[in-house]
Short mmCIF file of C-alpha atoms in Angstrom, two decimals:
data_model
loop_
_atom_site.label_atom_id
_atom_site.label_comp_id
_atom_site.label_asym_id
_atom_site.label_seq_id
_atom_site.Cartn_x
_atom_site.Cartn_y
_atom_site.Cartn_z
CA MET A 1 -10.63 -19.20 -22.12
CA THR A 2 -14.41 -19.03 -21.68
CA SER A 3 -16.08 -16.51 -19.39
CA GLU A 4 -16.77 -19.30 -16.87
CA THR A 5 -13.11 -20.33 -16.94
CA TYR A 6 -12.07 -16.71 -16.41
CA ALA A 7 -14.42 -16.38 -13.45
CA SER A 8 -13.26 -19.62 -11.83
CA ALA A 9 -9.57 -18.74 -12.24
CA ALA A 10 -10.18 -15.21 -10.93
CA ARG A 11 -11.93 -16.50 -7.78
CA ARG A 12 -9.07 -18.88 -7.04
CA ILE A 13 -6.42 -16.23 -7.65
CA MET A 14 -8.23 -13.68 -5.49
CA ALA A 15 -8.50 -16.17 -2.62
CA VAL A 16 -4.80 -17.03 -2.82
CA LEU A 17 -3.76 -13.37 -2.98
CA PHE A 18 -6.05 -12.42 -0.10
CA VAL A 19 -4.72 -15.14 2.21
CA SER A 20 -1.06 -14.63 1.27
CA GLN A 21 -1.32 -10.84 1.63
CA SER A 22 -3.05 -11.25 5.01
CA LEU A 23 -0.16 -13.42 6.20
CA ALA A 24 2.42 -10.93 4.93
CA SER A 25 0.56 -7.99 6.45
CA ALA A 26 0.37 -9.68 9.85
CA ALA A 27 4.11 -10.42 9.70
CA PHE A 28 4.99 -6.85 8.69
CA ILE A 29 2.85 -5.20 11.35
CA ALA A 30 4.01 -7.59 14.10
CA SER A 31 7.55 -6.51 13.24
CA ILE A 32 6.69 -2.81 12.99
CA THR A 33 4.97 -2.96 16.38
CA VAL A 34 8.28 -3.70 18.12
CA ASN A 35 10.82 -2.19 15.68
CA ALA A 36 11.15 1.14 17.51
CA ILE A 37 11.60 -0.66 20.84
CA VAL A 38 14.22 -2.99 19.37
CA GLY A 39 15.98 -0.10 17.64
CA ALA A 40 16.25 1.87 20.89
CA GLU A 41 17.41 -1.15 22.91
CA LEU A 42 20.00 -2.44 20.44
CA SER A 43 21.42 0.99 19.61
CA GLY A 44 21.21 2.38 23.13
CA ARG A 45 19.98 5.70 21.68
CA GLN A 46 16.35 6.83 21.74
CA GLU A 47 16.87 9.13 18.78
CA LEU A 48 17.55 6.10 16.57
CA ALA A 49 14.24 4.45 17.42
CA GLY A 50 12.66 5.65 14.15
CA LEU A 51 15.54 4.50 11.94
CA PRO A 52 14.28 0.88 11.54
CA THR A 53 10.93 1.90 10.05
CA THR A 54 12.56 4.46 7.75
CA LEU A 55 15.01 1.84 6.52
CA LEU A 56 12.14 -0.58 5.90
CA LEU A 57 10.43 2.05 3.75
CA PHE A 58 13.58 2.69 1.74
CA GLY A 59 13.95 -1.07 1.23
CA ALA A 60 10.41 -1.20 -0.11
CA ALA A 61 11.21 1.66 -2.50
CA ALA A 62 14.39 -0.05 -3.70
CA ALA A 63 12.58 -3.31 -4.51
CA ALA A 64 9.51 -1.90 -6.27
CA TYR A 65 10.91 -1.17 -9.73
CA PRO A 66 13.11 -4.28 -10.11
CA ALA A 67 10.20 -6.40 -8.87
CA GLY A 68 7.90 -4.89 -11.48
CA ARG A 69 10.41 -5.55 -14.26
CA PHE A 70 10.93 -9.12 -13.04
CA MET A 71 7.18 -9.83 -12.94
CA GLN A 72 6.78 -8.31 -16.38
CA ARG A 73 9.22 -10.84 -17.76
CA PHE A 74 8.67 -13.95 -15.64
CA GLY A 75 5.17 -13.57 -14.18
CA ARG A 76 3.49 -12.63 -10.92
CA ARG A 77 3.82 -16.03 -9.22
CA PRO A 78 7.63 -16.29 -9.22
CA GLY A 79 7.99 -12.59 -8.46
CA LEU A 80 5.70 -12.61 -5.44
CA THR A 81 7.21 -15.86 -4.17
CA ILE A 82 10.69 -14.33 -4.24
CA GLY A 83 9.32 -11.39 -2.28
CA PHE A 84 8.08 -13.75 0.42
CA LEU A 85 11.52 -15.42 0.47
CA PHE A 86 13.07 -12.02 1.22
CA GLY A 87 10.60 -11.73 4.09
CA ILE A 88 11.58 -15.14 5.48
CA ILE A 89 15.30 -14.35 5.40
CA GLY A 90 14.84 -10.82 6.75
CA MET A 91 12.72 -11.94 9.70
CA LEU A 92 15.18 -14.74 10.57
CA VAL A 93 18.09 -12.29 10.42
CA ASP A 94 16.23 -9.85 12.67
CA GLY A 95 15.44 -12.57 15.18
CA ALA A 96 19.10 -13.60 15.25
CA ALA A 97 20.17 -9.96 15.61
CA ILE A 98 17.99 -9.55 18.70
CA ILE A 99 19.45 -12.69 20.25
CA ILE A 100 23.07 -11.60 19.71
CA HIS A 101 22.23 -7.91 20.37
CA SER A 102 23.53 -6.57 17.04
CA PHE A 103 22.00 -3.32 15.81
CA PRO A 104 23.74 -3.36 12.37
CA LEU A 105 22.52 -6.91 11.72
CA PHE A 106 19.01 -5.89 12.77
CA LEU A 107 19.06 -3.01 10.26
CA PHE A 108 20.26 -5.38 7.53
CA GLY A 109 17.40 -7.73 8.29
CA LEU A 110 14.95 -4.84 8.13
CA LEU A 111 16.31 -3.87 4.74
CA LEU A 112 15.47 -7.38 3.53
CA VAL A 113 12.01 -7.12 5.09
CA GLY A 114 11.61 -3.80 3.29
CA LEU A 115 12.51 -5.49 0.00
CA ALA A 116 9.79 -8.03 0.74
CA ARG A 117 7.31 -5.23 1.38
CA GLY A 118 8.17 -3.59 -1.93
CA VAL A 119 7.45 -6.84 -3.77
CA THR A 120 4.34 -7.96 -1.90
CA ASP A 121 2.66 -4.56 -2.29
CA GLN A 122 2.34 -5.44 -5.98
CA SER A 123 -0.10 -8.21 -5.10
CA ARG A 124 -2.85 -5.67 -5.79
CA TYR A 125 -1.71 -5.43 -9.40
CA ALA A 126 -1.72 -9.22 -9.68
CA ALA A 127 -5.36 -9.09 -8.58
CA ALA A 128 -6.09 -6.43 -11.21
CA ASP A 129 -4.54 -8.66 -13.90
CA ALA A 130 -7.00 -11.46 -13.15
CA VAL A 131 -10.27 -9.60 -13.75
CA PRO A 132 -11.94 -7.49 -16.46
CA LEU A 133 -11.79 -3.70 -16.29
CA SER A 134 -15.30 -3.41 -14.83
CA ARG A 135 -14.26 -5.28 -11.65
CA ARG A 136 -10.66 -4.14 -11.37
CA ALA A 137 -11.05 -1.70 -8.48
CA ARG A 138 -12.97 -4.27 -6.46
CA ALA A 139 -10.21 -6.81 -7.03
CA ILE A 140 -7.55 -4.34 -5.88
CA SER A 141 -9.68 -3.38 -2.88
CA MET A 142 -9.91 -7.00 -1.75
CA VAL A 143 -6.12 -7.26 -1.56
CA VAL A 144 -5.91 -3.90 0.21
CA PHE A 145 -8.59 -5.15 2.63
CA ALA A 146 -6.22 -7.98 3.55
CA GLY A 147 -4.25 -5.28 5.37
CA THR A 148 -7.08 -5.25 7.93
CA VAL A 149 -6.16 -8.79 8.91
CA GLY A 150 -2.59 -7.69 9.48
CA ALA A 151 -3.65 -4.54 11.33
CA VAL A 152 -5.62 -6.64 13.79
CA GLY A 153 -3.63 -9.87 13.78
CA GLY A 154 -0.11 -8.42 13.73
CA PRO A 155 -0.21 -6.58 17.07
CA ALA A 156 -2.31 -9.38 18.60
CA LEU A 157 0.44 -11.90 17.77
CA VAL A 158 3.23 -9.91 19.45
CA GLY A 159 2.41 -10.92 23.03
CA PRO A 160 1.89 -14.67 22.42
CA LEU A 161 4.94 -14.93 20.16
CA GLY A 162 7.02 -13.13 22.77
CA GLY A 163 5.84 -15.62 25.37
CA VAL A 164 6.77 -18.55 23.14
CA ALA A 165 10.23 -17.06 22.58
CA GLU A 166 10.80 -16.62 26.33
CA SER A 167 9.65 -20.18 26.99
CA VAL A 168 12.55 -21.50 24.89
CA GLY A 169 15.13 -19.13 26.37
CA MET A 170 15.11 -16.37 23.73
CA PRO A 171 14.41 -12.64 24.21
CA ALA A 172 10.68 -11.88 23.98
CA LEU A 173 11.25 -9.36 21.17
CA ALA A 174 12.66 -12.10 18.96
CA GLY A 175 9.32 -13.91 18.99
CA PRO A 176 7.52 -11.64 16.51
CA MET A 177 10.43 -11.97 14.09
CA PHE A 178 10.54 -15.77 14.06
CA GLY A 179 6.74 -15.91 14.02
CA GLY A 180 6.74 -13.52 11.06
CA ALA A 181 9.19 -15.78 9.23
CA LEU A 182 6.77 -18.69 9.69
CA LEU A 183 3.90 -16.62 8.26
CA PHE A 184 6.04 -15.79 5.24
CA VAL A 185 6.87 -19.49 4.77
CA ILE A 186 3.17 -20.38 4.66
CA GLY A 187 2.46 -17.55 2.23
CA ALA A 188 5.34 -18.51 -0.07
CA VAL A 189 4.20 -22.14 -0.27
CA LEU A 190 0.64 -21.04 -0.98
CA LEU A 191 1.71 -18.72 -3.80
CA LEU A 192 4.04 -21.25 -5.36
CA LEU A 193 1.49 -24.06 -5.39
CA ALA A 194 -1.86 -22.32 -5.83
CA LEU A 195 -1.40 -19.08 -7.80
CA ARG A 196 -2.27 -20.77 -11.09
CA PRO A 197 -2.69 -19.74 -13.82
CA ASP A 198 -0.34 -16.83 -13.45
CA PRO A 199 -2.33 -13.56 -13.35
CA ARG A 200 -0.08 -12.17 -16.08
CA THR A 201 -1.33 -14.89 -18.43
CA ILE A 202 -4.94 -13.94 -17.73
CA ALA A 203 -4.16 -10.25 -18.27
CA GLU A 204 -2.78 -11.00 -21.72
CA ALA A 205 -5.86 -13.06 -22.57
CA LEU A 206 -8.19 -10.29 -21.38
CA ALA A 207 -6.37 -7.54 -23.28
CA THR A 208 -8.42 -7.99 -26.45
CA ASP A 209 -11.69 -7.77 -24.52
CA GLU A 210 -10.54 -4.67 -22.63
CA ALA A 211 -9.75 -2.88 -25.89
CA ALA A 212 -13.46 -2.91 -26.70
CA GLN A 213 -14.48 -1.16 -23.49
CA PRO A 214 -15.61 2.47 -23.98
CA ASP A 215 -13.92 3.89 -20.86
CA TYR A 216 -10.31 3.74 -19.71
CA GLN A 217 -9.09 1.65 -22.57
CA ALA A 218 -5.64 0.18 -22.41
CA ALA A 219 -3.46 2.03 -24.89
CA THR A 220 -2.67 0.49 -28.25
CA GLY A 221 0.53 0.69 -30.23
CA PRO A 222 4.13 0.12 -29.19
CA VAL A 223 5.27 -0.20 -25.59
CA ARG A 224 5.77 3.26 -24.10
CA GLY A 225 8.33 4.55 -21.65
CA LEU A 226 7.43 6.04 -18.27
CA ARG A 227 8.06 9.61 -19.43
CA GLU A 228 5.80 9.14 -22.42
CA LEU A 229 3.08 7.65 -20.25
CA LEU A 230 3.24 10.52 -17.77
CA ARG A 231 2.40 12.93 -20.59
CA GLU A 232 -1.01 11.26 -20.74
CA PRO A 233 -3.71 12.34 -18.26
CA GLY A 234 -4.68 8.87 -17.01
CA PRO A 235 -1.29 7.61 -15.78
CA ARG A 236 -0.37 11.09 -14.55
CA LEU A 237 -3.52 11.38 -12.42
CA ALA A 238 -3.10 7.82 -11.12
CA LEU A 239 0.46 8.45 -9.96
CA THR A 240 -0.43 11.86 -8.52
CA ALA A 241 -3.29 10.37 -6.51
CA MET A 242 -1.18 7.56 -5.07
CA MET A 243 1.83 9.73 -4.26
CA ILE A 244 -0.05 12.66 -2.73
CA GLY A 245 -2.45 10.36 -0.91
CA GLN A 246 0.49 8.48 0.59
CA ALA A 247 2.43 11.65 1.44
CA THR A 248 -0.44 13.35 3.24
CA MET A 249 -1.48 10.20 5.10
CA VAL A 250 2.04 9.53 6.38
CA LEU A 251 2.65 13.19 7.16
CA VAL A 252 -0.37 13.43 9.47
CA MET A 253 -0.40 9.88 10.83
CA SER A 254 3.30 9.67 11.72
CA VAL A 255 3.26 12.34 14.43
CA THR A 256 -0.32 12.38 15.69
CA SER A 257 0.56 9.94 18.47
CA LEU A 258 3.47 12.19 19.49
CA HIS A 259 1.19 15.25 19.29
CA MET A 260 -1.25 13.51 21.65
CA HIS A 261 1.54 12.35 23.96
CA ASN A 262 2.85 15.92 24.18
CA HIS A 263 -0.60 16.99 25.39
CA ALA A 264 -0.80 14.31 28.10
CA HIS A 265 -3.12 11.86 26.36
CA PRO A 266 -2.92 8.35 27.87
CA LEU A 267 -1.82 5.40 25.74
CA GLY A 268 -5.39 4.12 25.62
CA ASP A 269 -6.56 7.28 23.86
CA ILE A 270 -3.61 7.17 21.46
CA SER A 271 -4.37 3.52 20.62
CA LEU A 272 -8.01 4.42 19.93
CA VAL A 273 -7.01 7.14 17.46
CA VAL A 274 -4.54 4.83 15.70
CA ALA A 275 -7.23 2.12 15.52
CA ALA A 276 -9.66 4.62 13.94
CA HIS A 277 -7.01 5.57 11.39
CA THR A 278 -6.33 1.92 10.55
CA LEU A 279 -10.05 1.30 10.13
CA GLY A 280 -10.21 4.16 7.66
CA MET A 281 -7.20 2.87 5.75
CA PHE A 282 -8.32 -0.74 5.34
CA GLY A 283 -11.69 -1.54 6.89
CA LEU A 284 -13.92 -0.11 4.14
CA SER A 285 -11.80 -1.21 1.18
CA MET A 286 -14.49 -3.44 -0.29
CA VAL A 287 -16.93 -0.51 -0.33
CA THR A 288 -14.46 1.93 -1.87
CA GLY A 289 -13.50 -0.57 -4.55
CA THR A 290 -17.14 -0.88 -5.59
CA LEU A 291 -17.45 2.92 -5.61
CA ALA A 292 -14.38 3.26 -7.83
CA ASP A 293 -15.84 0.79 -10.34
CA ARG A 294 -19.27 2.43 -10.36
CA LEU A 295 -18.48 6.13 -9.98
CA GLY A 296 -15.24 6.09 -11.98
CA ARG A 297 -11.64 6.60 -10.94
CA PRO A 298 -11.40 10.43 -11.20
CA LEU A 299 -14.49 11.09 -9.04
CA THR A 300 -13.29 8.56 -6.45
CA ILE A 301 -9.89 10.27 -6.33
CA MET A 302 -11.57 13.63 -5.82
CA CYS A 303 -13.62 12.19 -2.96
CA GLY A 304 -10.43 10.81 -1.41
CA ALA A 305 -8.70 14.18 -1.61
CA LEU A 306 -11.71 15.93 -0.07
CA LEU A 307 -11.92 13.43 2.80
CA THR A 308 -8.22 13.90 3.53
CA ILE A 309 -8.66 17.67 3.51
CA ALA A 310 -11.59 17.32 5.91
CA GLY A 311 -9.52 15.17 8.25
CA ALA A 312 -6.56 17.56 8.14
CA LEU A 313 -8.91 20.48 8.88
CA ILE A 314 -10.48 18.76 11.90
CA ALA A 315 -7.27 17.34 13.43
CA PRO A 316 -5.73 20.56 14.80
CA LEU A 317 -9.05 22.08 15.95
CA SER A 318 -9.43 20.04 19.13
CA LEU A 319 -7.41 17.88 21.51
CA LEU A 320 -10.47 15.80 22.39
CA THR A 321 -9.91 12.15 21.57
CA PRO A 322 -13.18 11.64 19.59
CA TRP A 323 -12.35 14.56 17.29
CA LEU A 324 -8.82 13.31 16.69
CA ALA A 325 -10.16 9.80 16.03
CA LEU A 326 -12.63 11.21 13.49
CA ALA A 327 -9.90 13.27 11.83
CA LEU A 328 -7.50 10.34 11.51
CA PHE A 329 -10.30 8.07 10.29
CA LEU A 330 -11.03 10.53 7.49
CA VAL A 331 -7.34 10.83 6.58
CA GLY A 332 -7.09 7.03 6.41
CA LEU A 333 -10.25 6.72 4.32
CA GLY A 334 -9.06 9.46 1.98
CA TRP A 335 -5.82 7.54 1.46
CA ASN A 336 -7.81 4.37 0.78
CA LEU A 337 -9.87 6.02 -1.96
CA CYS A 338 -6.85 7.62 -3.63
CA TYR A 339 -4.78 4.43 -3.37
CA ILE A 340 -7.41 2.04 -4.75
CA ALA A 341 -8.72 4.37 -7.47
CA GLY A 342 -5.18 5.42 -8.42
CA SER A 343 -3.97 1.82 -8.65
CA SER A 344 -7.02 0.91 -10.73
CA LEU A 345 -6.61 3.88 -13.06
CA LEU A 346 -2.95 3.05 -13.60
CA SER A 347 -3.84 -0.53 -14.56
CA ASP A 348 -6.63 0.76 -16.82
CA SER A 349 -4.31 3.15 -18.65
CA ILE A 350 -1.49 0.80 -19.62
CA LYS A 351 -1.15 -2.35 -21.66
CA PRO A 352 -0.25 -5.73 -20.14
CA ALA A 353 3.20 -5.43 -21.73
CA GLU A 354 3.79 -2.19 -19.80
CA ARG A 355 2.22 -3.05 -16.45
CA GLY A 356 5.04 -4.64 -14.48
CA ARG A 357 7.62 -2.00 -15.31
CA VAL A 358 5.30 0.99 -14.90
CA GLN A 359 3.63 -0.31 -11.75
CA GLY A 360 7.02 -1.04 -10.23
CA ALA A 361 8.21 2.48 -11.03
CA SER A 362 5.04 3.96 -9.50
CA ASP A 363 5.48 1.96 -6.29
CA LEU A 364 9.11 3.10 -6.15
CA MET A 365 7.97 6.72 -6.17
CA VAL A 366 5.13 6.10 -3.71
CA ASN A 367 7.48 4.42 -1.22
CA LEU A 368 10.07 7.20 -1.56
CA VAL A 369 7.36 9.76 -0.87
CA SER A 370 6.26 7.73 2.13
CA ALA A 371 9.78 7.66 3.53
CA GLY A 372 10.14 11.38 2.90
CA GLY A 373 6.86 12.09 4.66
CA SER A 374 7.92 10.01 7.64
CA LEU A 375 11.25 11.83 7.93
CA SER A 376 9.84 15.34 7.44
CA SER A 377 6.80 15.03 9.71
CA GLY A 378 8.79 15.25 12.93
CA LEU A 379 10.77 18.23 11.67
CA ILE A 380 7.61 20.12 10.66
CA LEU A 381 5.96 19.33 13.99
CA ALA A 382 8.98 20.49 15.98
CA ARG A 383 9.59 23.66 13.98
CA LEU A 384 6.11 24.80 12.93
CA GLY A 385 3.58 22.84 14.98
CA TYR A 386 0.78 20.37 14.34
CA GLY A 387 -1.54 22.94 12.75
CA ALA A 388 1.07 23.90 10.16
CA LEU A 389 1.71 20.23 9.39
CA CYS A 390 -1.99 19.69 8.69
CA ALA A 391 -2.02 22.83 6.54
CA VAL A 392 0.78 21.36 4.41
CA ALA A 393 -1.30 18.20 3.96
CA ILE A 394 -4.31 20.27 2.84
CA VAL A 395 -2.27 22.16 0.25
CA LEU A 396 -0.83 18.91 -1.11
CA CYS A 397 -4.32 17.43 -1.51
CA LEU A 398 -5.33 20.27 -3.80
CA VAL A 399 -3.04 18.78 -6.48
CA PRO A 400 -4.96 15.51 -7.13
CA LEU A 401 -8.24 17.37 -6.61
CA ALA A 402 -7.42 19.81 -9.40
CA SER A 403 -5.85 17.11 -11.61
CA ALA A 404 -8.96 14.93 -11.48
CA MET A 405 -11.42 17.64 -12.58
CA PRO A 406 -10.51 17.67 -16.32
CA GLN A 407 -10.71 13.87 -16.46
CA LEU A 408 -14.07 13.88 -14.71
CA ARG A 409 -15.42 16.39 -17.25
CA ALA A 410 -13.98 14.35 -20.13
CA ALA A 411 -15.57 11.13 -18.81
CA ARG A 412 -18.95 12.84 -18.49
CA ALA A 413 -18.67 14.28 -22.01
CA ALA A 414 -17.87 10.81 -23.36
CA ARG A 415 -20.96 9.35 -21.66
CA VAL A 416 -23.13 12.11 -23.09
CA ALA A 417 -21.70 11.51 -26.58
CA GLN A 418 -22.42 7.77 -26.29
CA GLY A 419 -25.96 8.56 -25.18
CA ASP A 420 -26.45 10.69 -28.28
#
């Protein structure tokens, strides 16, 4: 393939991945918006309201590694399409469960939706496959930015879809589920027909060119196992950044709304803080991707850890809504930097023959950490308080901060040596 052919294929692939991920994100968030309400209504127990989201996260964790292995063998297009099929079936099952008022069936549907989430999250690695190393973080950031569409469009669809459901004699809460299934159908058709050539094919063709790059070269030699890879600083830092970034973000974000509610904040203030957090998570993705390509992955990870620490320091200092909004914005932006730079560094550090399996394993661990953070946040808040919870987040962020320093020094030494 010529450079022009590469560029043309990459543009088409990025457009397809952006649109399909936007559709999936809108479907996921429309469902998440009402999951706690549905869980409480179908179970008849308020304490089970958080179970649906936790189950969705465990489903995502369960799918990540098998999805990576499947895509390694058969390609990104069939793998992602199957993920969207899981989403279609899961949303239809959830809609039916609401109609017949079955909590177990609703949980089963959410498990399928979680499997879809675990597969579709790997769209960012498909984007990384389609571009050279120098533009990899920007490609990943574009797919992450698609989450902004879902963050805005998902909740906005809930009301109209509920109205449509009621107009045909169904419960309003079933509307977001059937609407989400339709979004997944559109995304699946788009992937199946337009994600060509398969990003895996482009990654293999680019591998020779990447080997000549001075920084973050893909490893040569035989295919390595996950344990062997984690002995190397690049993959270890990448996984640490993604896991700790996810853990601290979920830990603080999960209970901030409850913390505000406990101190008599109105729903409007809570919504503003959540919106600020979402903006930090997704809204500046294109900027952070460019920074990760220009400044390097380790420095970007360090910036992400520092921003999260700043947010966790500010959050417990004041109950004023603007301060909480600023704190949650910084926590979201810190996650964004760690997630994009970590994903990019992981792709940089492994060969195409290793990517699907290793990336799937990393997403498995990230999703498990996310579920653990979601479950533990309420316990820490209840037992120790919001300030202690933020302190835990700060301590956790010291791990990627310290881990990135040796790599940053090594990268600078390499640039100096090249200059000599």
